[in-house]
mmCIF file of C-alpha atoms in Angstrom:
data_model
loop_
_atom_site.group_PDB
_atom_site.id
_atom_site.type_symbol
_atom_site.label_atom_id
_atom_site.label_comp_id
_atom_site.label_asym_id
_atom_site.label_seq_id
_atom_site.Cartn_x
_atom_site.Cartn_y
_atom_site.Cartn_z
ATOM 1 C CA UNK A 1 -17.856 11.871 -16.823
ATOM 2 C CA UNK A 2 -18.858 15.231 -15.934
ATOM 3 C CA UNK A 3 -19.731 17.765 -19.096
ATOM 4 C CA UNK A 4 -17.427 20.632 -19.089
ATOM 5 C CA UNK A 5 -19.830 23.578 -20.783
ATOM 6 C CA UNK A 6 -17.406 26.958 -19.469
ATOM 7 C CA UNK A 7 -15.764 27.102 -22.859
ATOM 8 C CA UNK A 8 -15.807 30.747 -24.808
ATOM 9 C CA UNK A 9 -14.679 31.910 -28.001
ATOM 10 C CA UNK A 10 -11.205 33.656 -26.844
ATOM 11 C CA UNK A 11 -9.468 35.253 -29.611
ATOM 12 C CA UNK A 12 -9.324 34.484 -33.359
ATOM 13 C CA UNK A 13 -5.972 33.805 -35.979
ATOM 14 C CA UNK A 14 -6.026 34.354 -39.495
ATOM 15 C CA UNK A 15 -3.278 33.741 -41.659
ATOM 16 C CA UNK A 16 -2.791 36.659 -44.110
ATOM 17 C CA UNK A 17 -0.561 37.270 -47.074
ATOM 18 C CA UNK A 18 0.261 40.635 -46.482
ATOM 19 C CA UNK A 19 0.037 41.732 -42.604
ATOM 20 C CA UNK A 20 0.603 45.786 -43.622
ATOM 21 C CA UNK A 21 -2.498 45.273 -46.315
ATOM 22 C CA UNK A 22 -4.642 42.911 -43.436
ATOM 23 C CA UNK A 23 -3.449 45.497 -40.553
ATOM 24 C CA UNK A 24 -4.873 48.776 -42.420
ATOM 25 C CA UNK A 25 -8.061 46.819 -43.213
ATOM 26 C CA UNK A 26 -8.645 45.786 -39.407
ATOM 27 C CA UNK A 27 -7.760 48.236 -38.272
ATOM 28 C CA UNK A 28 -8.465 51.071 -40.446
ATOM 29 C CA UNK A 29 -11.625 50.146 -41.687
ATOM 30 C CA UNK A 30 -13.462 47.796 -39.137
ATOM 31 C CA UNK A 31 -11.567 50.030 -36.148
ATOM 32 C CA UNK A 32 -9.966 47.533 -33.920
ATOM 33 C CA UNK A 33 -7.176 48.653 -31.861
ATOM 34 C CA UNK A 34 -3.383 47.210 -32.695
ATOM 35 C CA UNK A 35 -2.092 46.095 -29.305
ATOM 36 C CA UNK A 36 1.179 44.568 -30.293
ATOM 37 C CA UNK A 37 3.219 43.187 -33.285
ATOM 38 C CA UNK A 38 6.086 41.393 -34.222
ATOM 39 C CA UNK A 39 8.015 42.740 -37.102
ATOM 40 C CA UNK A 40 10.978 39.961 -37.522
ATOM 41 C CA UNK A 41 11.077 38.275 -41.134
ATOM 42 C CA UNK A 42 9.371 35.343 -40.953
ATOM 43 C CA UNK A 43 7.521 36.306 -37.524
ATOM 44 C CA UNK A 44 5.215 39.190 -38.865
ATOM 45 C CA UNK A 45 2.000 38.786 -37.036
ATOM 46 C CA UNK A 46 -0.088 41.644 -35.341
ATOM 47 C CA UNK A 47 -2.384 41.421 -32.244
ATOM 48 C CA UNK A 48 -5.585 43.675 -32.172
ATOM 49 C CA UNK A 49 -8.616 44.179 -30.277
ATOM 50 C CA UNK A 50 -10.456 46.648 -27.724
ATOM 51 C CA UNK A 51 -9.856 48.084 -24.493
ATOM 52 C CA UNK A 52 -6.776 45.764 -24.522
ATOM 53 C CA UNK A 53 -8.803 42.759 -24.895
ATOM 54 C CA UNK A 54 -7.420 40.470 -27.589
ATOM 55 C CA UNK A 55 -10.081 39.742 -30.252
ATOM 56 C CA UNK A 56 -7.872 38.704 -33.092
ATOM 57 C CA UNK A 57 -4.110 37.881 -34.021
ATOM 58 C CA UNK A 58 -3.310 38.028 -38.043
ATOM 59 C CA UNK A 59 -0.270 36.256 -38.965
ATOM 60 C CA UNK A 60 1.302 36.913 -42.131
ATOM 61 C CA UNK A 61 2.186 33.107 -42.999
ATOM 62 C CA UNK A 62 -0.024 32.115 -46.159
ATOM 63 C CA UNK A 63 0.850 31.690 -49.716
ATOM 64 C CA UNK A 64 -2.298 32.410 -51.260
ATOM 65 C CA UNK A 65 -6.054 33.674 -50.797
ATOM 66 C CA UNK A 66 -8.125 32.286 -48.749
ATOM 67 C CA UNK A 67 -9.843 28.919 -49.958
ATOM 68 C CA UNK A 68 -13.682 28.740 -48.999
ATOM 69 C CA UNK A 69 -13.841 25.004 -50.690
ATOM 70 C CA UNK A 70 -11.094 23.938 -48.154
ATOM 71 C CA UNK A 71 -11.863 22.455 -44.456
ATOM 72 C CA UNK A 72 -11.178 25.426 -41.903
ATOM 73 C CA UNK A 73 -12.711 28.445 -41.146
ATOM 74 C CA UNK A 74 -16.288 29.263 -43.071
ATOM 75 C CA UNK A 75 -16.548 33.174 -42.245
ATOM 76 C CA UNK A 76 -15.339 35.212 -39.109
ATOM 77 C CA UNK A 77 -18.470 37.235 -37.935
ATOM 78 C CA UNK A 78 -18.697 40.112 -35.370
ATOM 79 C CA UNK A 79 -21.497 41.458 -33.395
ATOM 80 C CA UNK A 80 -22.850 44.655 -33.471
ATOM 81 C CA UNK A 81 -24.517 46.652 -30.747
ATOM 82 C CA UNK A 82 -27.229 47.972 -33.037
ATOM 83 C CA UNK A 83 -28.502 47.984 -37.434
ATOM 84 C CA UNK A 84 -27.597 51.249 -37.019
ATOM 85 C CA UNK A 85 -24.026 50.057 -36.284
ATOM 86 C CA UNK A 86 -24.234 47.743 -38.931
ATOM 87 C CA UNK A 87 -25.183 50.392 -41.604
ATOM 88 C CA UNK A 88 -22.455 52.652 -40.465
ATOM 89 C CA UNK A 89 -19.448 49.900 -41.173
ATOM 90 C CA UNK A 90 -21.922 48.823 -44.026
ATOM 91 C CA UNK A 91 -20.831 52.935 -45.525
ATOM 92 C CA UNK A 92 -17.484 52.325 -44.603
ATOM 93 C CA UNK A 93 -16.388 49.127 -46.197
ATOM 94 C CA UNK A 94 -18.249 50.695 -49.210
ATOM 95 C CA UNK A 95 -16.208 53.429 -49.358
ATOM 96 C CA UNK A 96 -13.031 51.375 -48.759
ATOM 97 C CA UNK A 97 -14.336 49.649 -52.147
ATOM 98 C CA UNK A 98 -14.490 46.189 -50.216
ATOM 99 C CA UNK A 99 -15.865 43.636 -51.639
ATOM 100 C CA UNK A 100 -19.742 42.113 -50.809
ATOM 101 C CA UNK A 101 -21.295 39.308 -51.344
ATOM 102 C CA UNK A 102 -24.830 40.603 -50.970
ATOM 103 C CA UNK A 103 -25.913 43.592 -51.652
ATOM 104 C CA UNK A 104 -27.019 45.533 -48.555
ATOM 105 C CA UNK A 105 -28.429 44.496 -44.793
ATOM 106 C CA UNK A 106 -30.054 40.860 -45.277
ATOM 107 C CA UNK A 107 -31.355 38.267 -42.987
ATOM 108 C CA UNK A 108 -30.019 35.122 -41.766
ATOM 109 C CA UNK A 109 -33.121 33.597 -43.009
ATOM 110 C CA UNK A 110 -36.652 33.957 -44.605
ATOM 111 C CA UNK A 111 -38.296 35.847 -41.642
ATOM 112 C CA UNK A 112 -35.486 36.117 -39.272
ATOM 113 C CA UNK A 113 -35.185 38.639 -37.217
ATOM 114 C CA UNK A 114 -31.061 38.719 -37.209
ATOM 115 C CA UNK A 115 -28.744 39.301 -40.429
ATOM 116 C CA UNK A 116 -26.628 41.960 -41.055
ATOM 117 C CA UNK A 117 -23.562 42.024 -43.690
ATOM 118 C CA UNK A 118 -21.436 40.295 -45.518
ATOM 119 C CA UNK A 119 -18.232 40.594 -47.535
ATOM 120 C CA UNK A 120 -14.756 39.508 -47.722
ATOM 121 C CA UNK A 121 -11.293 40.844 -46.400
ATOM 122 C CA UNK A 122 -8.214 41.604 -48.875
ATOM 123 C CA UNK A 123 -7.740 37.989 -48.663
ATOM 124 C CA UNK A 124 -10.919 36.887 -49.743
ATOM 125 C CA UNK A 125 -11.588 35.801 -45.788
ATOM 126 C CA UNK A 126 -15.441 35.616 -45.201
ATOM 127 C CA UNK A 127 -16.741 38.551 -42.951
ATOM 128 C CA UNK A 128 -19.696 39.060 -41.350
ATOM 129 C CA UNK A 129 -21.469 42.399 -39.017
ATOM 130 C CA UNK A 130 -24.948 41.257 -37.423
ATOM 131 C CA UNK A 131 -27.222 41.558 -34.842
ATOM 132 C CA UNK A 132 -29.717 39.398 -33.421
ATOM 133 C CA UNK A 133 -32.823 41.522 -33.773
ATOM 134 C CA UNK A 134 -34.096 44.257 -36.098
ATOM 135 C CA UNK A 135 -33.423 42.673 -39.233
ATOM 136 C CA UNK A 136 -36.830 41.697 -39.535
ATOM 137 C CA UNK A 137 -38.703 42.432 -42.998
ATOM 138 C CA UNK A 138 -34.637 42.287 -44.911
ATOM 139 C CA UNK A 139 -34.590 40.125 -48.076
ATOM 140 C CA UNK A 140 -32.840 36.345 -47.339
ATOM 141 C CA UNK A 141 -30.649 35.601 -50.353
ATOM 142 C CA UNK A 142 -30.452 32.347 -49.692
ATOM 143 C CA UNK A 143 -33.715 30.466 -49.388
ATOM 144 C CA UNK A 144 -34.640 27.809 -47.292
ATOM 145 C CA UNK A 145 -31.157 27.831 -45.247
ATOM 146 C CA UNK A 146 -28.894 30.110 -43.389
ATOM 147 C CA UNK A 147 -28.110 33.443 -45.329
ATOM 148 C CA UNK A 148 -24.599 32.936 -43.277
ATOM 149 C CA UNK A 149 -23.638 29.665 -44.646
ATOM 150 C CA UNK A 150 -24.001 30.269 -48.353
ATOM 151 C CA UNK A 151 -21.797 33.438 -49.086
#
């Protein structure tokens, strides 16, 4: 059997409680683009991304916040194209009064070179901002494992 290795992360689907509350977040705050939506009871769901290039579909079809104890998704986390990027959405969730679960720019590990943030959407959905250098010298809060994995 040959080993198939061409498959890429294509877009991502969260289920949300409230698509208008998930939709300003997204967009608002973290700046993705909305590039379609269905408004039909029952069929909410809204399509966003860049450059229309799908990154992520929300889906307003969940009862309750998001349950980190449950199998599924651990955290959702984006790439930045510099700290200083990270820093900048790092002001603006902050002002938005999100909510993070460590304080400030850490690193993926004790001496890594990558971290970044992370915090939590309005439905409690693990976030993360990071790059893979320049991080170096940034507190881990987690030690001996991946700062990513813990939050």
């Amino acid at each position: 059997m040959t080993a198939i290795s061409t498959l890429t992360t294509g877009h991502i689907g969260l289920n949300v409680t409230d698509l208008e509350r998930s939709l300003a977040f997204y967009r608002d705050v973290l700046g993705f683009g909305l590039l379609g939506e269905g408004k039909e009871e029952g069929r909410r769901f809204a399509f966003l991304g860049h450059d229309g290039q799908l990154t992520l579909t929300l889906w307003q079809q969940a009862d309750g916040a998001y349950a980190p104890g449950l199998s599924g998704l651990h955290h959702l986390a984006f790439d930045a194209g510099s700290l200083d990027e990270v820093t900048a959405y790092e002001s603006r969730l902050r002002e938005a009064g999100v909510d993070f679960a460590y304080d400030g720019v850490v690193a993926h590990g004790e001496g890594a070179a990558s971290g970044g943030i992370f915090f939590h959407d309005p439905d409690g959905i693990r976030l993360e901002i990071s790059v893979p250098t320049g991080v170096e010298g940034a507190p881990a809060p987690v030690a001996a494992a991946p700062t990513c994995g813990f939050f």
